[in-house]
XYZ file of C-alpha atoms in Angstrom:
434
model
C -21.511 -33.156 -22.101
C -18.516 -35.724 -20.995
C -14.739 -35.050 -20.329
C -12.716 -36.192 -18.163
C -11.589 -32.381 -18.035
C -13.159 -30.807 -14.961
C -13.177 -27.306 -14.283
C -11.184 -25.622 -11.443
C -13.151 -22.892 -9.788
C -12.425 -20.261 -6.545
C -14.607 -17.702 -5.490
C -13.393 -13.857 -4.724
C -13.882 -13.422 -1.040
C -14.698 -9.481 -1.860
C -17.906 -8.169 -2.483
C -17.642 -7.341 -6.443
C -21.483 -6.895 -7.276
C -20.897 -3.689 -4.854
C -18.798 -2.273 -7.384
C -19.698 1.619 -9.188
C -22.956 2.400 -7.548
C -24.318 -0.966 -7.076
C -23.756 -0.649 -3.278
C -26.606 2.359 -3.652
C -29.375 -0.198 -4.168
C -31.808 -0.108 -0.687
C -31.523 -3.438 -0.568
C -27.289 -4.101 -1.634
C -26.707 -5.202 2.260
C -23.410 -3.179 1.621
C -23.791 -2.595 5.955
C -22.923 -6.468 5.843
C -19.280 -5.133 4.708
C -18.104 -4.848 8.013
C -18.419 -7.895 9.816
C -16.827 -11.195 9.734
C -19.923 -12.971 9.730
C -20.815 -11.931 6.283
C -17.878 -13.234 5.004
C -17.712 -16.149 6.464
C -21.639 -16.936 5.303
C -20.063 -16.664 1.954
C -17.503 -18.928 2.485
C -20.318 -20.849 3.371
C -21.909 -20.947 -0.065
C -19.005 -21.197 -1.894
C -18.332 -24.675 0.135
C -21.816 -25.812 -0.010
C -21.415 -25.637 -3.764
C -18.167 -27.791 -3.116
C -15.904 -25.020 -5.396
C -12.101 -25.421 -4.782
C -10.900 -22.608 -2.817
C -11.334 -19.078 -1.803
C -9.409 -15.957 -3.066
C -8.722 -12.430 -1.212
C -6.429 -10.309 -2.764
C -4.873 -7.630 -0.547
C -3.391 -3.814 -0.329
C -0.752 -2.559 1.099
C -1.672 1.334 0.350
C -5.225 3.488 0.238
C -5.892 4.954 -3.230
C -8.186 7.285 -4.007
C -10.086 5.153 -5.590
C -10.950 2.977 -2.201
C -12.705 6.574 -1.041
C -15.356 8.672 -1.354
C -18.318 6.515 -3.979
C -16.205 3.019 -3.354
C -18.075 0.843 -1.492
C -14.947 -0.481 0.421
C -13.729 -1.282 3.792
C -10.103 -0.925 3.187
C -8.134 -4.051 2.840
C -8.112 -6.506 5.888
C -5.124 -8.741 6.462
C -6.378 -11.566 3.981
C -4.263 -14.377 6.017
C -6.171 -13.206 9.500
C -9.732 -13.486 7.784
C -8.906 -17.011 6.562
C -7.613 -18.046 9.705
C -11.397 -16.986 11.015
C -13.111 -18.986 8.630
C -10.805 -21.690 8.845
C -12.579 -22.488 11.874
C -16.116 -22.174 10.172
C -15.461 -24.269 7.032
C -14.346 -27.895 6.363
C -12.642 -28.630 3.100
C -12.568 -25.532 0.897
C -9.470 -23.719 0.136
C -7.833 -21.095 1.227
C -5.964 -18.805 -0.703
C -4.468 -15.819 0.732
C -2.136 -12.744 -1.127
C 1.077 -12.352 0.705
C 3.475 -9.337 -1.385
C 7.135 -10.533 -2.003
C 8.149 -7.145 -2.013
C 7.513 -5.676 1.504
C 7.222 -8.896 3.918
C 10.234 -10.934 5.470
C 9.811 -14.652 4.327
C 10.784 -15.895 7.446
C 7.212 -13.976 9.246
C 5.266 -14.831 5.999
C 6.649 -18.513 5.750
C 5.509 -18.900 9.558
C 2.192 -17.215 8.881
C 1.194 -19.675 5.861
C 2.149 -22.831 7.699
C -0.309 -21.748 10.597
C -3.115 -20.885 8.234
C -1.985 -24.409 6.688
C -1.953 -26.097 10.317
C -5.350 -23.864 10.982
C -7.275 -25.208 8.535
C -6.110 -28.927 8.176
C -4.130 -28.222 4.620
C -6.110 -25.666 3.009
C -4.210 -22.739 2.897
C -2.541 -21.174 -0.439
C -0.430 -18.922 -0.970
C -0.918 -16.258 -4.115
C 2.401 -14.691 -4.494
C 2.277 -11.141 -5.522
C 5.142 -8.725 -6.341
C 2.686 -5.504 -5.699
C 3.143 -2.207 -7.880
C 2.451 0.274 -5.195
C 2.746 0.785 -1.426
C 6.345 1.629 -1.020
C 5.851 5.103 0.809
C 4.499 2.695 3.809
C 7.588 0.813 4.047
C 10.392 3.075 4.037
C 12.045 5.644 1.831
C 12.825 4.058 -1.206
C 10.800 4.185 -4.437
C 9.351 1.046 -5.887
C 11.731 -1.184 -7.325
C 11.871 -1.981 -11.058
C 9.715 -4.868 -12.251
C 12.741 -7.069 -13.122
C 13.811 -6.108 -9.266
C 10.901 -7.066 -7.755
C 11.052 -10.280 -9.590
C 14.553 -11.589 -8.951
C 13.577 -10.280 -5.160
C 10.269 -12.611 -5.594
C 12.622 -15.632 -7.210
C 14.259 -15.699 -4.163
C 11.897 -14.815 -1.315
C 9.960 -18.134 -3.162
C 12.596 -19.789 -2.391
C 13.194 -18.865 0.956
C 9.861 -19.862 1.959
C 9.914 -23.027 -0.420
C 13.506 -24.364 2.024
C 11.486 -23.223 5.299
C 8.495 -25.070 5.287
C 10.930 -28.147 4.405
C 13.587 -27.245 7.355
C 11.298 -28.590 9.915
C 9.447 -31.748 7.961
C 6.320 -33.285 9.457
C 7.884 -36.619 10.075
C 10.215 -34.955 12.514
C 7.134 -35.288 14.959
C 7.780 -39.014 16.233
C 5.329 -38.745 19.298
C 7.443 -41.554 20.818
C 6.116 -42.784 23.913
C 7.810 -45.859 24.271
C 11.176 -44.107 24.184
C 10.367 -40.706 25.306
C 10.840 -38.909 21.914
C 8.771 -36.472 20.746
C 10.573 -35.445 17.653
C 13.476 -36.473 15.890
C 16.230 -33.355 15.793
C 18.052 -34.436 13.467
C 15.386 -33.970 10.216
C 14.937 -30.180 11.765
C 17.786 -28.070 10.187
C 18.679 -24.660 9.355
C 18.397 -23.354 5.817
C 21.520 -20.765 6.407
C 20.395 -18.887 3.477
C 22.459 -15.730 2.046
C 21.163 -14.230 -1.399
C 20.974 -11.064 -2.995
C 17.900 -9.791 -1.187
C 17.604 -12.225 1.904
C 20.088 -13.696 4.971
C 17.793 -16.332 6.855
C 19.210 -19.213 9.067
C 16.181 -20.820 10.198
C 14.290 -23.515 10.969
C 10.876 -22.445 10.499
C 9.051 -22.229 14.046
C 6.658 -25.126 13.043
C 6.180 -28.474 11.479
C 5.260 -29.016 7.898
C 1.585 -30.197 7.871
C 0.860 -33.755 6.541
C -1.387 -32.698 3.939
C 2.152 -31.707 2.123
C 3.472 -28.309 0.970
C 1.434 -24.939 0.357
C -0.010 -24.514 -3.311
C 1.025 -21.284 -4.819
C -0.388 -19.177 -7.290
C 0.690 -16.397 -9.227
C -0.634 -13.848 -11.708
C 2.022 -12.268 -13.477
C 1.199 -11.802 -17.198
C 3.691 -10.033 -18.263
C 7.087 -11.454 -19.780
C 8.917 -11.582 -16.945
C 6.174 -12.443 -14.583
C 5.341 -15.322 -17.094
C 8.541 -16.913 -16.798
C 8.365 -16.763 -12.902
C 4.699 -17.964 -12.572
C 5.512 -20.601 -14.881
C 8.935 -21.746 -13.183
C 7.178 -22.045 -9.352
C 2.852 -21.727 -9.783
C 0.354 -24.907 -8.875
C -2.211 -22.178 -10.549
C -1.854 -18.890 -12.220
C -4.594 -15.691 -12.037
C -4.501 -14.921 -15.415
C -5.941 -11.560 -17.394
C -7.380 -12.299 -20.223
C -10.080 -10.192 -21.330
C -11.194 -12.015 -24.811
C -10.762 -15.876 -25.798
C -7.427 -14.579 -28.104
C -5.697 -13.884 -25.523
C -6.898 -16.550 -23.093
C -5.493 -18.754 -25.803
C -2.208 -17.061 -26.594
C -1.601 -16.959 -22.645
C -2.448 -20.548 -21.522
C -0.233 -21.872 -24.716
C 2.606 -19.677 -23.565
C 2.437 -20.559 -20.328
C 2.528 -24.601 -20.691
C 5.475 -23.572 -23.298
C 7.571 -22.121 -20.448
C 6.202 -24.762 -17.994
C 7.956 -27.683 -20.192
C 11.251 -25.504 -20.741
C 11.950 -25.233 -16.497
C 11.199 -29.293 -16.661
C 7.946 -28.760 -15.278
C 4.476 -31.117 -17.446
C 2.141 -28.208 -18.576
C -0.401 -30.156 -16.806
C 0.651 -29.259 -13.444
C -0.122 -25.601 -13.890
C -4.068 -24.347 -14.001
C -4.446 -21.085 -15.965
C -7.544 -19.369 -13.995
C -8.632 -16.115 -15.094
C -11.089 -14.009 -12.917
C -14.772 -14.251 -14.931
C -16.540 -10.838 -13.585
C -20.010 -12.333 -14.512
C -23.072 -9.917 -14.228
C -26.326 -12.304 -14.473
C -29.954 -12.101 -14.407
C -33.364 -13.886 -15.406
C -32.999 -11.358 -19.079
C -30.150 -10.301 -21.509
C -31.715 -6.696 -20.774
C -31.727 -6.742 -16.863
C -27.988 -7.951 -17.031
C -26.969 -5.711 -19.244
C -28.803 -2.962 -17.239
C -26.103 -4.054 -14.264
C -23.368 -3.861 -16.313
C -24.066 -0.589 -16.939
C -24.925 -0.121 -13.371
C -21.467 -0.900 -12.127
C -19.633 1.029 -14.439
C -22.056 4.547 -14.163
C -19.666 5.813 -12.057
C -16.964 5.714 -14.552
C -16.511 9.296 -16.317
C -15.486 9.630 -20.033
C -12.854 12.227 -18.208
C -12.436 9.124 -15.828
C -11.727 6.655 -17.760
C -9.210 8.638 -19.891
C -7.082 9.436 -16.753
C -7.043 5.657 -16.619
C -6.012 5.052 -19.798
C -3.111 7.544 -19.169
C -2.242 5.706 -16.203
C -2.309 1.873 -17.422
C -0.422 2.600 -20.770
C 0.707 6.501 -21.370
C -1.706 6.821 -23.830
C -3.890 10.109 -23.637
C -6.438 10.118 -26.512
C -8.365 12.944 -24.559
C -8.131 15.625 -27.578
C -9.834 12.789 -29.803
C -13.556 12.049 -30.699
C -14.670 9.093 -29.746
C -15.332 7.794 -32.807
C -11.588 8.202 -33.555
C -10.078 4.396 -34.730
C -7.073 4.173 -32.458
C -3.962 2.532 -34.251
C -0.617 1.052 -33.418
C 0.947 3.879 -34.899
C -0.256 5.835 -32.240
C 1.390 3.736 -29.455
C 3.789 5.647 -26.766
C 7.238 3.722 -26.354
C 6.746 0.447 -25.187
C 9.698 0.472 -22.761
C 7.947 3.711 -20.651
C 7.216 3.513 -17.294
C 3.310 2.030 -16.695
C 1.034 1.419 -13.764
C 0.913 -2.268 -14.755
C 2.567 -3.769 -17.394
C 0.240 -6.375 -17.853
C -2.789 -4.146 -18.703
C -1.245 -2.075 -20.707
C 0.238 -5.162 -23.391
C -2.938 -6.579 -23.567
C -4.214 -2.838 -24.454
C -1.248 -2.587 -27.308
C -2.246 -6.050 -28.796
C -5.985 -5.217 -28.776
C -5.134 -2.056 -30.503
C -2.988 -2.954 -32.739
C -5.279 -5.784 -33.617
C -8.483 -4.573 -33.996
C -7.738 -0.088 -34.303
C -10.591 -0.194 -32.511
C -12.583 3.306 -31.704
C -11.437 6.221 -28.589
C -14.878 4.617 -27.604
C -14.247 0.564 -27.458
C -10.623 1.389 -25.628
C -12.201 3.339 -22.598
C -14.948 0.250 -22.068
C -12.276 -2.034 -22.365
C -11.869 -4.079 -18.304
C -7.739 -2.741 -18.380
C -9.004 0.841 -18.484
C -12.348 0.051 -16.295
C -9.821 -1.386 -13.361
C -9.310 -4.506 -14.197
C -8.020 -7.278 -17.332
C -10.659 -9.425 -16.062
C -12.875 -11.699 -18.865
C -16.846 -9.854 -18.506
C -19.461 -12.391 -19.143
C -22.928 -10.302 -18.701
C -26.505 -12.048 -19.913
C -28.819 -14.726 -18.241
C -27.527 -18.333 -16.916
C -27.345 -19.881 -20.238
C -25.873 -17.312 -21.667
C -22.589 -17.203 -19.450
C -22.665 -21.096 -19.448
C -22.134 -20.605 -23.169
C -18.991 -18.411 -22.350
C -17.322 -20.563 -19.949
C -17.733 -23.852 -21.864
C -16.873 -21.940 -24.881
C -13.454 -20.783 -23.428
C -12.840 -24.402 -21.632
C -12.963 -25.755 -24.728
C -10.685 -23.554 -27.211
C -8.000 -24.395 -24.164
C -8.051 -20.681 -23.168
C -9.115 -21.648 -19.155
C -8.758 -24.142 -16.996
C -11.182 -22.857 -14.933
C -11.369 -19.346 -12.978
C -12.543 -17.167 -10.383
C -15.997 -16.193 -9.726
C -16.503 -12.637 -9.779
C -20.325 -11.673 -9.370
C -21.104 -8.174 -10.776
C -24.141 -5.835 -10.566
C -26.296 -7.412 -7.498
C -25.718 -9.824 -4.843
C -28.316 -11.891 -6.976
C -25.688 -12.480 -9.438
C -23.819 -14.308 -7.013
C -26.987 -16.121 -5.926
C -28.073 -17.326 -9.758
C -24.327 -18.457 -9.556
C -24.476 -20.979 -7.023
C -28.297 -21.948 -7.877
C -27.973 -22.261 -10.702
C -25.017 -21.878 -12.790
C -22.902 -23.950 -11.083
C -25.338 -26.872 -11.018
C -25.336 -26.762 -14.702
C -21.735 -27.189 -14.837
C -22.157 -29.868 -12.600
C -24.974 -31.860 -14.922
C -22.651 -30.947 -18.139
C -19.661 -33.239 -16.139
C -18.028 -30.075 -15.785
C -17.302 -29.728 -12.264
C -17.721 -31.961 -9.442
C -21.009 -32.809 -7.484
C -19.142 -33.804 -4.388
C -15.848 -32.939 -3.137
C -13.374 -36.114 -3.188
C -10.697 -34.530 -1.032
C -10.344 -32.050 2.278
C -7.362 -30.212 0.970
C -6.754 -27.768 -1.234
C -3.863 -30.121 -2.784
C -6.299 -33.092 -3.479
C -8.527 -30.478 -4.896
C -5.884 -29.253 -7.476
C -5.262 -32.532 -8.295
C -1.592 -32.089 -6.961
């Protein structure tokens, strides 16, 4: 296969074939969890297959969920692992989760820049609004989506004016004359918004390499509109080629109407692929994974992504839209729970097919389970209805998963012209093709 159309790929920097009772395996390595080493061996990999960048989301609260049969170590400060494995690692990217909602731009502005300066232009920047942690950071209940937005607008902002107060070509390294930078292109921002008063300059030179690349993975309305006004690349949830579709189209719609070419923007959802030499041992990790997930489980979940409690049905039961709860009702995430309403009202699928769908299993993620070919199939089959522009490798089920991905999945890409065979750039810029 030829295009001229390459695919954009990161790799999760957490250990998702660990998921359910995966980690149980004698031979998962889940000890691994708790050193740096480990994850920087898998940074390793992922540059050694020459992907584009690295991903860590992060969490600003313990839920119960992170206890008891989790395999998890809690949530590390994503930007102080990358700035590790900056120093182990060459050219991929780095893209760290810093939340809008509960950090001062002026520390998280600084933070990024050093990570940026770190790792010679590699760092990004995944802007997230967060939905829960706000017991940690004072009194006040969590703000309102449309808050947290108009707080993330700015805060964007902020950051955006920072890294340009103190430009990289204000560092003259002047011998001759004795001038080590030029004062006069360092300048305050003297910001005063809504949710922000910041004078600046930022403590430290914009790197050559050029600005940070952001990303965002809002999927609701609102968080559309803002991931489409500021994002290089967007983290998108889309479960099933529809709505991969729908998404991407919508997204390049509201690219074009905030003067922005669709082009620009990469729509990358996270592909939570569970492989293996047969259809039968994949499937058989699939199933693995998700054991742990109750029928009295995954109902509470349902309750808690969308209000919906279908608890007193069978599970036979066809679920329609007439059985909706209001739209407008508070909701654990708003993006899981309207791709849930437009599945249902759809496809009134069974009590059964709703509690296996990835919203109500903990995540909107696209699940690709079967051997090498068979995923292959799915990703060039989504690439070329227009539904991806790549996406985020999520191995399920065994850390062999991961393996057959960079051994052999992702050489197949590469022989189909989907994805490069060598990298052509050291930052994660030249890699997005910004």
């Amino acid at each position: 296969m030829n295009t001229d159309r390459q695919l954009c790929i990161g790799f999760s920097l957490s250990a998702t074939w660990m998921k359910g009772h995966s980690w149980r395996a004698q031979d998962s390595g889940v000890e691994k969890l708790e050193s740096i080493d480990y994850y920087i061996h898998l940074a390793k990999l992922a540059e050694k297959a020459k992907l584009d960048f690295l991903f860590r989301a992060d969490y600003l609260y313990v839920s119960p969920q992170m206890l008891g049969d989790s395999a998890n170590f809690g949530s590390p400060d994503p930007t102080v692992m990358f700035a590790a494995i900056a120093c182990a690692t060459e050219r991929i990217g780095l893209v760290t989760t810093v939340s809008t909602t509960f950090n001062p731009p002026y520390v998280a502005a600084r933070q990024l820049q050093s990570l940026h300066w770190l790792s010679n232009g590699r760092a990004g920047w995944n802007i997230v609004t967060s939905i829960e942690g706000a017991e940690n950071f004072g009194d006040s209940p969590m703000p309102s989506p449309q808050v947290r937005y108009a707080k993330a607008k700015e805060f964007t902002h902020v950051m955006q004016k920072l890294w340009a107060s103190f430009p990289h070509e204000a560092i003259l390294v002047d011998r001759e004359l004795g001038k080590f930078s030029d004062s006069d292109q360092v300048a305050s921002i003297d910001h005063s918004g809504e949710f922000f008063r910041v004078k600046g300059p930022l403590t430290l030179p914009a790197h050559k390499s050029g600005t940070i690349p952001l990303f965002q993975a809002g999927a609701s309305d609102i968080g559309r509109d803002f991931a489409s006004s500021v994002a290089d690349a967007i983290f998108a949830a889309m479960p099933d080629v529809e709505s991969g579709i729908e998404l991407r189209s919508d997204l390049r719609r509201r690219a074009e109407q905030h003067g922005r070419h669709p082009s620009t923007m990469k729509v990358l959802p996270g592909l939570y692929f569970f492989l293996a030499d047969t259809g039968e041992e994949a499937q058989a990790l699939f199933e693995l994974a998700n054991a742990h997930f109750s029928i009295a489980r995954r109902h509470a979940a349902l309750k808690s992504v969308m209000g919906l409690d279908l608890s007193e049905y069978e599970l036979n039961d066809r679920v329609t839209a007439a059985m909706l709860p209001d739209p407008n009702q508070p909701v654990r995430s708003r993006t899981h729970a309207d791709l849930l309403r437009r599945y249902i009202a759809n496809y009134e699928p069974t009590v059964a097919e709703v509690l296996a769908r990835p919203e109500v299993l903990g995540s909107a993620h696209w699940v690709s389970v079967g051997t090498v070919e068979d995923v292959l199939d799915d990703i060039i089959q989504r690439f070329e209805a227009g539904a991806i522009d790549g996406f985020i490798a999520l191995p399920g089920g065994s850390e062999q998963s991961m393996v057959l991905f960079f051994e052999k999945l992702v050489p197949q890409l590469v022989e189909r012209g989907l994805f490069r065979s060598e990298y052509t750039g050291s930052t994660l810029r030249e890699h997005l093709g910004i």
